[in-house]
Coordinates of C-alpha atoms and ligand atoms in Angstrom, one line a residue:
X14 CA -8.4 3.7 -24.9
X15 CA -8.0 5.5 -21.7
X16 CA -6.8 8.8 -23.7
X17 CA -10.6 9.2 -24.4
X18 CA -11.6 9.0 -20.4
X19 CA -13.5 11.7 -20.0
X20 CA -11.7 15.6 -18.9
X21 CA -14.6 16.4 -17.0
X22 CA -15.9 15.7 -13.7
X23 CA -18.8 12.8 -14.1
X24 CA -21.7 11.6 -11.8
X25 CA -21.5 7.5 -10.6
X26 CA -24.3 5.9 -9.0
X27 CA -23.6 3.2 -6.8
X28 CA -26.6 1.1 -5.4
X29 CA -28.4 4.5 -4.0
X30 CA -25.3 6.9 -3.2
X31 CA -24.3 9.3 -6.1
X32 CA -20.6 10.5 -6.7
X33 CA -18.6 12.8 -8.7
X34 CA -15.6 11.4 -10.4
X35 CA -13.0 13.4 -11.2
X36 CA -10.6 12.4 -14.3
X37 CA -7.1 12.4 -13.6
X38 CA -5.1 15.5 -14.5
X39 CA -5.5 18.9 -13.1
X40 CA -8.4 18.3 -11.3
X41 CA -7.7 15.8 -8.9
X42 CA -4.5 17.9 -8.0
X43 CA -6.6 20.8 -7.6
X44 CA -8.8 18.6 -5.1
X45 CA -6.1 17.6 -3.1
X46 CA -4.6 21.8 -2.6
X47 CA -8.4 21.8 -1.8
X48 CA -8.2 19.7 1.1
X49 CA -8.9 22.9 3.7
X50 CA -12.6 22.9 2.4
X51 CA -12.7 19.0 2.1
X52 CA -13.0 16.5 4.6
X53 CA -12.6 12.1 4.1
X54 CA -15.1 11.8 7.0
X55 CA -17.7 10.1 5.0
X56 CA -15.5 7.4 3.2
X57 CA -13.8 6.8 6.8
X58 CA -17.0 6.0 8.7
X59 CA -18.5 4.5 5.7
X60 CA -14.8 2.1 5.3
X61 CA -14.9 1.1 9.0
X62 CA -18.8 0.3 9.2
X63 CA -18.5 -1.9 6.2
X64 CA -15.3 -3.0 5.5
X65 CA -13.8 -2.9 9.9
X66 CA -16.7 -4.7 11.4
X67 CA -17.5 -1.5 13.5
X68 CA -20.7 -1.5 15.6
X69 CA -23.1 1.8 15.5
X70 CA -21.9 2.5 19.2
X71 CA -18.4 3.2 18.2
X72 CA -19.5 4.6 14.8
X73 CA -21.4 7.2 17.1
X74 CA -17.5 8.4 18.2
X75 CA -16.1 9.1 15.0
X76 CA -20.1 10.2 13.9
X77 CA -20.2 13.2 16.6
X78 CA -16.7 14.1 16.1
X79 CA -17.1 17.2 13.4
X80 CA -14.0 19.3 15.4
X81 CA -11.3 18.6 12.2
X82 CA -8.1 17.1 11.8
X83 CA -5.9 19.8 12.4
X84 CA -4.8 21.2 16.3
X85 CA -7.7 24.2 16.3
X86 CA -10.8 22.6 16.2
X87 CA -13.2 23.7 13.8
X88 CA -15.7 26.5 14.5
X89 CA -18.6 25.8 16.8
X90 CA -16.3 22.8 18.2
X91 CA -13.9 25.0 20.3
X92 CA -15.4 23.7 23.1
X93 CA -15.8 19.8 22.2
X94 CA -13.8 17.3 24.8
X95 CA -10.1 16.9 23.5
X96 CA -10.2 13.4 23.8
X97 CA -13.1 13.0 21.5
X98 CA -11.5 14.3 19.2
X99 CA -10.8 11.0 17.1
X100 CA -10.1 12.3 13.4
X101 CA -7.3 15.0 14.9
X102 CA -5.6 12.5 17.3
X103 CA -5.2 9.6 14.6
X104 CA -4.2 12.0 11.9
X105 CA -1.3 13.3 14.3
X106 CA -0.6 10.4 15.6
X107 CA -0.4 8.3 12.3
X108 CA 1.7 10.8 10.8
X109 CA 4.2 11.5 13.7
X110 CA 4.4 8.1 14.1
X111 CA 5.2 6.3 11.1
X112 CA 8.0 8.6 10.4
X113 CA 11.2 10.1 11.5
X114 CA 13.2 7.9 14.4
X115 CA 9.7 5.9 15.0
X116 CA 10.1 4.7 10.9
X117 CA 13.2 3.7 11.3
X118 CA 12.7 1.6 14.2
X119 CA 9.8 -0.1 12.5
X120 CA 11.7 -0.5 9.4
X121 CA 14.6 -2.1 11.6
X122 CA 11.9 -4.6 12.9
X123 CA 10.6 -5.5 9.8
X124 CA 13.7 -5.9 8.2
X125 CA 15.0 -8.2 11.1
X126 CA 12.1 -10.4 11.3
X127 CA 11.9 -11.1 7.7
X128 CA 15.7 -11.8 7.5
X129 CA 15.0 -14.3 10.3
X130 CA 12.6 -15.7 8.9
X131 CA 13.6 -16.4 5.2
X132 CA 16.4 -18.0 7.1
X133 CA 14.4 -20.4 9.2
X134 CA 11.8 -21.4 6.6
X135 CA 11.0 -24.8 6.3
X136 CA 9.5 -24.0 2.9
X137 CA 13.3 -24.1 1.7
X138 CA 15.7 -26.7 2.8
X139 CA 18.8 -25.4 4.3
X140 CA 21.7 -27.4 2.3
X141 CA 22.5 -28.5 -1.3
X142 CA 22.5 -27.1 -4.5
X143 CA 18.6 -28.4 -5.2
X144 CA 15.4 -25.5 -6.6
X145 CA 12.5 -26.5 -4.4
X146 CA 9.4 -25.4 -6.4
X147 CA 6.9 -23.3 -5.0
X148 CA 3.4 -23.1 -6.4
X149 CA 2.9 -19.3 -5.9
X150 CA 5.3 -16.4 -5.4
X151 CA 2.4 -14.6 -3.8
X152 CA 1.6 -17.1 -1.2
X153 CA 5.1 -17.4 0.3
X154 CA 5.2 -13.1 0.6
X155 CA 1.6 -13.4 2.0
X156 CA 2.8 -15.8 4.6
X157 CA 6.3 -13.9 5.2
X158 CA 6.0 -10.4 4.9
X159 CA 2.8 -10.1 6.4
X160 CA 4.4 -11.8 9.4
X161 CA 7.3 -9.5 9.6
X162 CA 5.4 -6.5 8.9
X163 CA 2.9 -7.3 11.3
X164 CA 5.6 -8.2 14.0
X165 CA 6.6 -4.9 13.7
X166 CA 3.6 -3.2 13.9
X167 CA 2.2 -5.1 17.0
X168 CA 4.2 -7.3 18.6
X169 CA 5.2 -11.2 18.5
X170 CA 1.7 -11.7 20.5
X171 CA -1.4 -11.4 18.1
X172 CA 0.1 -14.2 15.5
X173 CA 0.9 -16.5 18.3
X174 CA -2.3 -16.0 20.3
X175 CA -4.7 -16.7 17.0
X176 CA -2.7 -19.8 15.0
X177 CA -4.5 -19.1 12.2
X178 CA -4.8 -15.5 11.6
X179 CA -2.6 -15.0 8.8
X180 CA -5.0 -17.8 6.9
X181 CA -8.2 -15.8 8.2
X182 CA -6.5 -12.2 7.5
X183 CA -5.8 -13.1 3.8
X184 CA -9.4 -14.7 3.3
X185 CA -10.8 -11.5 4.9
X186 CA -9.3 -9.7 2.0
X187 CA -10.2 -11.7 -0.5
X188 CA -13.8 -11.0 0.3
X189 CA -13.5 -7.0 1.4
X190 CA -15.1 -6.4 -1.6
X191 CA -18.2 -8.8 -0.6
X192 CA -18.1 -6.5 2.3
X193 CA -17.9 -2.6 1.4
X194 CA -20.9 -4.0 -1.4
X195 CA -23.1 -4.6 1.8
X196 CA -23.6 -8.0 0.7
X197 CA -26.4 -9.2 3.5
X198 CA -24.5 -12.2 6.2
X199 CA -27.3 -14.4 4.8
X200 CA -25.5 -14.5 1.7
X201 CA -22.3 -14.8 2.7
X202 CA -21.7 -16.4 6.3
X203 CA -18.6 -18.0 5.8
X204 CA -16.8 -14.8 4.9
X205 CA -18.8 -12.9 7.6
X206 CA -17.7 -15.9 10.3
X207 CA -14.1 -15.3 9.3
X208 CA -13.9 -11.6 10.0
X209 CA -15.7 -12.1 12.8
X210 CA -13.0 -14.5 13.6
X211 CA -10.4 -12.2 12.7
X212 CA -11.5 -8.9 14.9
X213 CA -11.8 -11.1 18.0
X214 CA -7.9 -11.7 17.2
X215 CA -7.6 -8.6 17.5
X216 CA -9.4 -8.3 21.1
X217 CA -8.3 -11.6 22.4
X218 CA -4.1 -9.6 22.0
X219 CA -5.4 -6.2 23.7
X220 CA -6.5 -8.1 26.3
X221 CA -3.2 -9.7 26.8
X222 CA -1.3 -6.7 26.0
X223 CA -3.2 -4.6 28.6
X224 CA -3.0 -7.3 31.0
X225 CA 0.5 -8.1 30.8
X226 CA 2.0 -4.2 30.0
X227 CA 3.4 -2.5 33.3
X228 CA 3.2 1.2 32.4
X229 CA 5.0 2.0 35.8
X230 CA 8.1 0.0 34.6
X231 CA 8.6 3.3 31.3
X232 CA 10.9 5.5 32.4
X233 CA 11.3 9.0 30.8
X234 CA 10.3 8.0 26.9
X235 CA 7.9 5.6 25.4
X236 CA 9.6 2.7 23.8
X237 CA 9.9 3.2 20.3
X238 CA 8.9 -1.1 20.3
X239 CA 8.1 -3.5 22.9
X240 CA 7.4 -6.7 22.1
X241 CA 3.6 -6.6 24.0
X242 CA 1.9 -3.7 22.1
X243 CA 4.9 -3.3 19.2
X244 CA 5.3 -0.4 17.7
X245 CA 4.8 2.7 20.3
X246 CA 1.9 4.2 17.1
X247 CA -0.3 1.1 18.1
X248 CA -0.4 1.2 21.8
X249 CA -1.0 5.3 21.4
X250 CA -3.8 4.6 19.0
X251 CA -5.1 1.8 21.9
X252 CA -5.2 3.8 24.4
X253 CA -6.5 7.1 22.6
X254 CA -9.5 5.1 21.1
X255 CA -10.0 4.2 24.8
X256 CA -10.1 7.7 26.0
X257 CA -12.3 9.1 23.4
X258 CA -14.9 6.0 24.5
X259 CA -14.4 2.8 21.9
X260 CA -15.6 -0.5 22.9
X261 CA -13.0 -3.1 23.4
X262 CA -15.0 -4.4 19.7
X263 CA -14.5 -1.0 18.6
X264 CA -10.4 -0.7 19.6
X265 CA -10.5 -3.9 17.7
X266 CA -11.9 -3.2 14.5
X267 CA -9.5 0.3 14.1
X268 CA -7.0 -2.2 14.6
X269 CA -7.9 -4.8 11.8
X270 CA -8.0 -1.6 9.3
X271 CA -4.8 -0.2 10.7
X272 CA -3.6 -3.5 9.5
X273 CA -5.1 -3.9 6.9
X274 CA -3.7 -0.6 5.5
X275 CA 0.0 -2.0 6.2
X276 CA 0.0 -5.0 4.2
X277 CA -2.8 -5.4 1.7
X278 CA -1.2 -2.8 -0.8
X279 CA 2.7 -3.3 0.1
X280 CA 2.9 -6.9 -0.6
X281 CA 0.8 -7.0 -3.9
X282 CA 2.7 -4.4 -5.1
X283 CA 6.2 -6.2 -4.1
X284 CA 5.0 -9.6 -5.7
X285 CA 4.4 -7.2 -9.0
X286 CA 7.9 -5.8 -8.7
X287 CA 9.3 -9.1 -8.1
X288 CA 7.7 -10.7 -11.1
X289 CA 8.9 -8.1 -13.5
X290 CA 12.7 -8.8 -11.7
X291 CA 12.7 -12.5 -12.4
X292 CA 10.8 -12.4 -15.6
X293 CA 12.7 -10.1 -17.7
X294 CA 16.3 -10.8 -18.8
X295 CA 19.2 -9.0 -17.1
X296 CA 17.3 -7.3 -14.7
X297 CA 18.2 -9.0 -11.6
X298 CA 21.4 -8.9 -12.3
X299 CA 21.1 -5.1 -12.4
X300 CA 18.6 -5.0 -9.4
X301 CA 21.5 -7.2 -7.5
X302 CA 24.6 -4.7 -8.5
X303 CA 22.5 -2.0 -6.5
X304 CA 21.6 -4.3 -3.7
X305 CA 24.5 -5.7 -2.5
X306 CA 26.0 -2.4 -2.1
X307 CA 23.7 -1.3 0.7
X308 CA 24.1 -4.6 2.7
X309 CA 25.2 -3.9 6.2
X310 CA 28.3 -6.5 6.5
X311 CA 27.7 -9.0 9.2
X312 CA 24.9 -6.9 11.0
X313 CA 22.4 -8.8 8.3
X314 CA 20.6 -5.6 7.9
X315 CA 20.7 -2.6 5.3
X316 CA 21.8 0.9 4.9
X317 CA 18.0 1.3 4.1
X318 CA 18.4 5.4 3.0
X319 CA 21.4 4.2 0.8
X320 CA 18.9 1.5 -0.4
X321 CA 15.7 3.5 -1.3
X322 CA 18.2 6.2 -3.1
X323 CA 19.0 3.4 -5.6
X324 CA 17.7 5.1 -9.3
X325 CA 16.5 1.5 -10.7
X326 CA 14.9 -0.4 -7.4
X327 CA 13.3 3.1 -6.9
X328 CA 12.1 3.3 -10.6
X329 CA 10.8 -0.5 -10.0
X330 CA 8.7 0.5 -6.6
X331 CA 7.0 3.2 -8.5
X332 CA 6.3 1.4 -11.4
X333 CA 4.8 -1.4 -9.1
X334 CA 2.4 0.9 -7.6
X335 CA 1.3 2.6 -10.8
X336 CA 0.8 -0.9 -12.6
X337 CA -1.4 -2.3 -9.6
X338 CA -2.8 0.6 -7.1
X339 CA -6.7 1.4 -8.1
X340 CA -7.5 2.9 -5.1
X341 CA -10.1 5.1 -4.9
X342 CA -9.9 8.5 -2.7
X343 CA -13.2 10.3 -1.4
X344 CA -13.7 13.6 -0.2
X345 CA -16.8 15.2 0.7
X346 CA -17.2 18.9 0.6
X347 CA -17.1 20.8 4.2
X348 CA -18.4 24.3 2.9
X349 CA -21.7 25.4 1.4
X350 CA -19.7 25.5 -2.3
X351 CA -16.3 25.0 -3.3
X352 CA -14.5 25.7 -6.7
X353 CA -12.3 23.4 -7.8
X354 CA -10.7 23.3 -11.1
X355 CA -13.1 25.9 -12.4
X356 CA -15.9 23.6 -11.7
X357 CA -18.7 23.9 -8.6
X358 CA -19.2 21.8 -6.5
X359 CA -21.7 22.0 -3.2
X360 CA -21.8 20.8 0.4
X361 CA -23.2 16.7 0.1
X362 CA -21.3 16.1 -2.9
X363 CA -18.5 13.2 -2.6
X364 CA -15.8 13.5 -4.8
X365 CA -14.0 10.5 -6.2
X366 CA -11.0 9.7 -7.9
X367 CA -8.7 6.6 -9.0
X368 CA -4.9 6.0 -10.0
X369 CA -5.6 3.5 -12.1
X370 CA -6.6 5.4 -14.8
X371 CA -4.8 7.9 -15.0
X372 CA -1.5 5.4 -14.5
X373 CA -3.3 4.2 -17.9
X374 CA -3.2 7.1 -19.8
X375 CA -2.0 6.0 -23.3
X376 CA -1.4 10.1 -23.8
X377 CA 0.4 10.7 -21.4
X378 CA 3.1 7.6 -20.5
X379 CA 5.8 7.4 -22.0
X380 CA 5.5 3.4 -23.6
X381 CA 9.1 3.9 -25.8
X382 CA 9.6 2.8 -28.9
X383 CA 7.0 1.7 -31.3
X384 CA 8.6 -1.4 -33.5
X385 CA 6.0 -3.4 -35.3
X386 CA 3.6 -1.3 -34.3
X387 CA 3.1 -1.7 -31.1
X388 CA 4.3 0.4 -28.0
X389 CA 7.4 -1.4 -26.7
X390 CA 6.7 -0.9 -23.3
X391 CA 2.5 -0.1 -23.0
X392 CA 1.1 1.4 -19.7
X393 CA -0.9 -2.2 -19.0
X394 CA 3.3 -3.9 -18.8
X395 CA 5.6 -3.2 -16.1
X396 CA 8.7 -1.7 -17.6
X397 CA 11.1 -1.1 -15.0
X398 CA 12.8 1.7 -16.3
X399 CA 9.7 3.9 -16.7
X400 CA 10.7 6.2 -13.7
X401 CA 14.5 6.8 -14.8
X402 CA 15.7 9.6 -17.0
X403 CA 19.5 8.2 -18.5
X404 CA 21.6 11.4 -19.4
X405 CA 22.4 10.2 -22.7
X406 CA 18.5 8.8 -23.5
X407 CA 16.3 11.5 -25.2
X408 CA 13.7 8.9 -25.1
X409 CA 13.8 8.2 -21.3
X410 CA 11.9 9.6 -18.5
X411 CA 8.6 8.8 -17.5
X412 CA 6.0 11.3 -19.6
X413 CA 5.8 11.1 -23.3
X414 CA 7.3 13.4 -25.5
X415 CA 5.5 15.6 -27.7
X416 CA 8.3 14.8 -30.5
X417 CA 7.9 11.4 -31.6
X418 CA 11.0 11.7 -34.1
X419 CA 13.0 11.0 -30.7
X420 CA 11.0 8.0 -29.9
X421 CA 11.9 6.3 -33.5
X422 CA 15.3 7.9 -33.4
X423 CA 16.3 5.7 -29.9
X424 CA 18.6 2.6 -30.5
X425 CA 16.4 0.6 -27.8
X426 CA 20.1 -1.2 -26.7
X427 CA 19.3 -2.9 -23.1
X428 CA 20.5 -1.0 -20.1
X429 CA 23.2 -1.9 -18.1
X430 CA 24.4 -1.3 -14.6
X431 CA 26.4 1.0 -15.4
X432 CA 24.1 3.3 -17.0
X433 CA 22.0 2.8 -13.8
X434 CA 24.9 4.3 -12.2
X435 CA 23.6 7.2 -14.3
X436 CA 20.4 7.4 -14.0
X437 CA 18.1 9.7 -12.2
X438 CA 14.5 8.8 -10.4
X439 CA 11.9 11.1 -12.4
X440 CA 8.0 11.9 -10.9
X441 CA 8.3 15.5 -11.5
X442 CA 5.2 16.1 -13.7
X443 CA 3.6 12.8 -12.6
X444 CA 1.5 14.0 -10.0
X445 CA -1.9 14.0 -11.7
X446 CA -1.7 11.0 -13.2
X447 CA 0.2 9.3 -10.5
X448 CA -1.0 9.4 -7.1
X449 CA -1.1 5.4 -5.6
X450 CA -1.2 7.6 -2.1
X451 CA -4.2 9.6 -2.3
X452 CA -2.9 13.6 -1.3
X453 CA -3.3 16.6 0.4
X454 CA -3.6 16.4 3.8
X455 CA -5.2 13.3 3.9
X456 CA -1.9 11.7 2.1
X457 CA -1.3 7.9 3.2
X458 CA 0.9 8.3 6.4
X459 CA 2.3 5.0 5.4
X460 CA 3.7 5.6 2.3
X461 CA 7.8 6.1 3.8
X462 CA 7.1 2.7 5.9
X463 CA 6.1 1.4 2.6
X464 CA 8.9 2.1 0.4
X465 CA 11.5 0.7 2.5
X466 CA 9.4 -2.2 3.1
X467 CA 8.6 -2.9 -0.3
X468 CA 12.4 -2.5 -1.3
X469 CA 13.6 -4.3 1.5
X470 CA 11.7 -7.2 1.0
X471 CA 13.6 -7.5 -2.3
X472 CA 16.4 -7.1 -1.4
X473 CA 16.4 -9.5 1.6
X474 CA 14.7 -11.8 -0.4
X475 CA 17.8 -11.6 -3.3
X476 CA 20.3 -12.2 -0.3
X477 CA 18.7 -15.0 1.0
X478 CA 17.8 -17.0 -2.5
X479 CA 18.2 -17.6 -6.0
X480 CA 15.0 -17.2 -7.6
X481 CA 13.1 -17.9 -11.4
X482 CA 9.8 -18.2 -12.7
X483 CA 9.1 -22.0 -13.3
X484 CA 7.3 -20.5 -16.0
X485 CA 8.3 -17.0 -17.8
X486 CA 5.9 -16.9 -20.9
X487 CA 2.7 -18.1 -18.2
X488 CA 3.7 -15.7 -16.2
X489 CA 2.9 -12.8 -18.7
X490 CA -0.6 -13.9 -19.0
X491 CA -1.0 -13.1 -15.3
X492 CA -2.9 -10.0 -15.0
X493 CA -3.8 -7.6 -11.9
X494 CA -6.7 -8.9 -10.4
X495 CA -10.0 -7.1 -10.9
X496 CA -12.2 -8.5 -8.3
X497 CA -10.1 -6.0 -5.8
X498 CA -10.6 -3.5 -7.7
X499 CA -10.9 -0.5 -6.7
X500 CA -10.0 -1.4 -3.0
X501 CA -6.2 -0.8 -3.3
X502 CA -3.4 -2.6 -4.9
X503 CA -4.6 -5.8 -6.9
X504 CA -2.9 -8.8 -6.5
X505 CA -1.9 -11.2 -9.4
X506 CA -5.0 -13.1 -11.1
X507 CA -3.4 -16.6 -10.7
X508 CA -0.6 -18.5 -9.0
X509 CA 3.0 -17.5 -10.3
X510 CA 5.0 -20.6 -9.5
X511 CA 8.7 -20.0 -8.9
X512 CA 11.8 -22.5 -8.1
X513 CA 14.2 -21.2 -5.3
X514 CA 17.3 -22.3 -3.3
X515 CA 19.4 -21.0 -0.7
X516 CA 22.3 -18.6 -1.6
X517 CA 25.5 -19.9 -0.2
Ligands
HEM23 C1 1.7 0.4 -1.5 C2 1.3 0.7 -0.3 C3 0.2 1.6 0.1 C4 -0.7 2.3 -0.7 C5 -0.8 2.3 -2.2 C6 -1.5 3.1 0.2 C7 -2.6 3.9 -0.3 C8 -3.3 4.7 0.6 C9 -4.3 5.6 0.2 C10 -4.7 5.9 -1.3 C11 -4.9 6.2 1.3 C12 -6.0 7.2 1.3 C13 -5.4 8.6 1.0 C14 -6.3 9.7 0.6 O1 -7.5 9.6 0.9 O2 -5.8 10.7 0.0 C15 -4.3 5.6 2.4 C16 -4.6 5.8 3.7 C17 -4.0 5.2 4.8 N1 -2.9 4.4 4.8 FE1 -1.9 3.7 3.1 N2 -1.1 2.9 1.4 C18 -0.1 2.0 1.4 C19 0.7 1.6 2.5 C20 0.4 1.8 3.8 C21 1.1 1.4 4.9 C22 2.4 0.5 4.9 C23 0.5 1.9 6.1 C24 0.9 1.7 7.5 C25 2.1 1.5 7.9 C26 -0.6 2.6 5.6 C27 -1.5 3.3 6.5 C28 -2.6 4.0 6.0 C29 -3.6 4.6 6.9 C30 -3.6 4.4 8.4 C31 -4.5 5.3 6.1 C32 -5.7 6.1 6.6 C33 -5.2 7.5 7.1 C34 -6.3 8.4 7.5 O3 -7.4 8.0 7.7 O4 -5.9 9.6 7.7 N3 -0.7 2.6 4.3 N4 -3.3 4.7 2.0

C-alpha cells in the first residue's frame, strides 16, 4: 500500500498549525543537504514547551537566540552575547561529546553497569538449572538498561535520590503523546503530576551535584565521568544552560529531554531486535557465534568496535530501527524562499518528514522470495538479514531488484554462521528511505552511543542468560505500538513474556 504514498510534497493540518510533508525519496535527502537554509528551531522550542515542561522564561532563551548553530553567528547576530548562544553551544557540545574518547567512556559505563546488574538481579535466582518466567521482555530492559544508560549519562545520584523515577520516567512516556497534543492538565492531572514529579528529579540531583562537586579539586582535564554529574556532556550542558540564564526549572527540563532522547528509542528498538533473536529459529545461535568472539576474557567487558563490525548483529540493529522508528523531523525555512527538490518552498513553511514510511515502501525493500504468494520476508516483519549482501546470494541486499527472475531463482536455504562470516553490512542506496536519525546537520548526535548500546545490551544480555519466548506464535501478533507514534521508536503493543536462567 505504501508504494502509492504520495511523490510529492503534501500540506497536513494539525489542530491550527499547517505542515508540508515530504515523501520519502529524493526529497527528504535533498532537505537534509538543504540544512544551510533550514533551521529545527521551531520543533525544538515547540518539543521542550510541550513535551520538557519548560516555562515561558526559559523558552524566552532559546526564543531570542536567532545567532545559528554553527561557530559564526548568523548575520545581524555578530554581536549577540556568546553565552546566549544556546542552539550553537548544545549542537557543539552534543556532538563533541558523545563521540570520540568521550563515547567510549560512556559506552564503558554503560556496558559496566549493565553487566553488574544482570548479575545482581533478583528478578533471576543465582543457582540451579530452573527458567524463571518473566511477564514482559520489555519491562525487564525498561528497568535495566534505562538504569545503566542513565548511570552513565548522569551519575549514580539521580536514581537514588528519586526511588521511583524509573516507574515515573516510563509513565511520562507513555503519556508524551497526551503532552505534545496540548491536552489541557484539567484533563489529564495524573499524567501532568507525574512529570511534574519527574523534572523536580531532575532539580532535586543538580542541587546535590552542585552542592557536593569541588571544581577546585580538577586538575588539567575535565573528567571524562564522575560519579556526581556523570558524563563530562552533562555537567557542560549544566553549567552552559546556567550561563546563558536558565532557571534551575529550566536546567531541569533540558535535562529530562536530554534523557529522554537516550533511552526512549534505544531500548524499544533493542526489545524489537531481541524478539526477532529468540523468536526465529537458528538465529541466536548465529547472533551468539559473533558474540562471544568480541568478549573481553575476564575483564567482563567487550571489544565494542570488533562488536559493532559484526555483519549480522549490525544487519539486526538496522533492521530494528527501520521496523520501529516513526520519528518525525521538522525544519523550518530560514530564507525568504528555498528550492528544494525542484519544488518552492517560502520562509514560515515547516517541513516534515517520517521513516516510517518510507522503511514501508513495498517498492522499494527488498521482502525475498515470494512462495505462496506472499513476500517471504514483508517490510511490516523483521527479517534480520535485510541489511547483508551474501557474495554468493543474487537475491540479498537490502533494495529490491528490478529483475524478479532472481528473486524466484533463489534456493531460500537458511543462513548459517558461516555465511555470516561472509557477509557484508549494506545501507548504500538506503538513505532516502532510511533515515531513523533525522540528517543534515541536525543528525541525532546520539546515534554512535546508540549502536553500541543497543548491541551491547545483547550481547551482555546473551552472556549472562539463556533466554525464549514463553510463547513464539503470540509473540508474532505483537505489533509496534501506534499510540507513540510518531514520537520516536514504538515499543511492542503487549507484554512478550519470556523464561530465562543464568548461564553457567
Ligand atoms: C535508536 C535510537 C535513536 C533514534 C532513532 C534517535 C533519533 C533522533 C532523531 C530523528 C533526532 C532528530 C534529528 C533531526 O532532526 O534530523 C534526534 C535528535 C537527538 N537525539 Fe537521538 N535518537 C536515538 C538515540 C539517541 C541517543 C542514545 C541519544 C543520547 C545519547 C540521543 C540524543 C539526541 C539529542 C540530544 C537530539 C537533539 C539534538 C539537537 O537538538 O540538535 N539520541 N534523535
Amino acid at each position: 500500500m505504501l508504494s502509492l504514498f504520495p511523490a510529492s510534497p503534501f500540506r497536513l493540518f494539525v489542530g491550527p498549525q499547517k505542515f508540508t510533508f515530504l515523501p520519502h525519496g529524493d526529497l527528504v535527502l535533498a532537505m537534509f543537504r538543504s540544512s544551510r537554509d533550514l533551521t529545527a528551531k521551531p520543533l525544538t522550542i515547540t518539543t521542550l514547551r510541550d513535551a520538557f515542561a519548560m516555562r515561558p522564561a526559559d523558552l524566552d532563551v532559546f526564543l531570542r537566540d536567532d545567532s545559528g548553530i554553527h561557530t559564526k553567528p548568523l548575520p545581524g547576530f555578530e554581536s549577540f552575547p556568546p553565552p546566549h548562544r544556546v542552539f550553537f553551544t548544545q549542537h557543539r557540545d552534543l556532538h563533541a561529546l558523545l563521540s570520540g574518547t568521550a563515547l567510549d567512556v560512556m559506552t564503558a559505563r554503560f556496558v559496566a553497569h549493565y553487566s553488574a546488574q544482570l548479575r545482581a538481579t533478583p528478578t533471576i535466582p543465582p543457582q540451579g538449572d530452573s527458567w524463571t518466567v518473566l511477564p514482559d521482555l520489555y519491562a525487564f530492559l525498561r528497568q535495566e538498561m534505562f538504569t545503566a544508560a542513565t548511570t552513565a549519562l548522569c551519575g549514580p545520584h539521580l536514581l537514588r535520590l528519586s526511588p521511583s523515577f524509573t516507574r515515573d520516567f516510563w509513565t511520562y512516556d507513555k503519556d508524551l503523546m497526551l503532552f505534545m497534543r496540548r491536552t489541557p492538565r484539567f484533563l489529564a492531572r495524573s499524567a501532568y503530576a507525574n512529570r511534574d514529579r519527574v523534572v523536580d528529579a531532575f532539580a532535586r540531583w543538580h542541587e546535590h551535584a552542585a552542592a557536593h562537586f569541588d571544581a577546585s579539586k580538577l586538575g588539567d582535564a575535565e573528567p571524562e565521568w564522575e560519579p556526581l554529574w556523570g558524563a563530562r556532556l552533562t555537567r557542560a550542558r549544566v553549567l552552559m544552560f546556567e550561563g546563558a540564564g536558565l532557571s534551575p526549572h529550566g536546567r531541569a527540563s533540558q535535562d529530562l529531554g536530554m534523557l529522554w532522547a537516550t533511552n526512549a528509542n534505544v531500548i524499544p528498538s533493542t526489545m524489537w531486535a531481541l524478539v526477532e533473536v529468540y523468536r526465529t529459529p537458528g538465529l541466536e545461535a548465529r547472533v551468539r557465534a559473533e558474540v562471544e568472539g568480541c568478549w573481553d576474557e575476564g575483564e567482563g567487558g567487550f571489544d565494542i568496535a570488533r562488536l559493532c563490525a559484526q555483519p549480522l548483529l549490525t544487519s539486526i540493529y538496522h533492521e530494528a530501527l527501520r521496523y520501529s522508528v516513526g520519528v518525525t523531523p521538522a525544519r523550518n525555512i530560514l530564507v525568504p524562499e528555498v528550492e528544494i527538490g525542484g519544488w518552492r518552498f517560502e520562509r514560515g513553511q515547516t517541513l516534515m518528514c517520517n521513516p516510517w514510511f518510507g522503511g514501508r515502501d513495498t517498492s522499494f525493500w527488498n521482502v525475498g522470495r515470494v512462495v505462496g504468494g506472499r513476500p517471504e520476508h514483508p517490510v511490516d516483519e523483521f527479517w534480520a538479514e535485510r541489511f547483508l549482501e551474501y557474495p554468493d546470494d543474487p537475491a540479498s541486499g537490502p533494495v529490491r531488484k528490478p529483475d524478479e527472475s532472481i528473486y524466484q531463482k533463489a534456493s531460500g536455504k537458511p543462513k548459517t554462521v558461516e555465511d555470516d562470516r561472509t557477509a557484508k553490512v549494506v545501507t548504500a542506496g538506503t538513505a532516502g528511505h532510511f533515515f531513523p536519525y533525522g540528517g543534515g546537520t541536525k543528525i541525532c548526535p546520539g546515534r554512535f552511543f546508540a549502536k553500541q548500546e543497543l548491541m551491547a545490551a545483547i550481547a551482555v544480555l546473551m552472556r549472562e542468560f539463556d533466554v525464549e519466548l514463553a510463547d513464539v506464535e503470540a509473540s508474532r501478533k505483537t505489533k509496534p505500538d501506534m499510540k507513540y507514534f510518531p514520537a520516536g521508536s514504538l515499543p511492542p503493543d503487549r507484554a512478550v513474556p519470556v523464561r530465562m536462567r543464568r548461564r553457567r
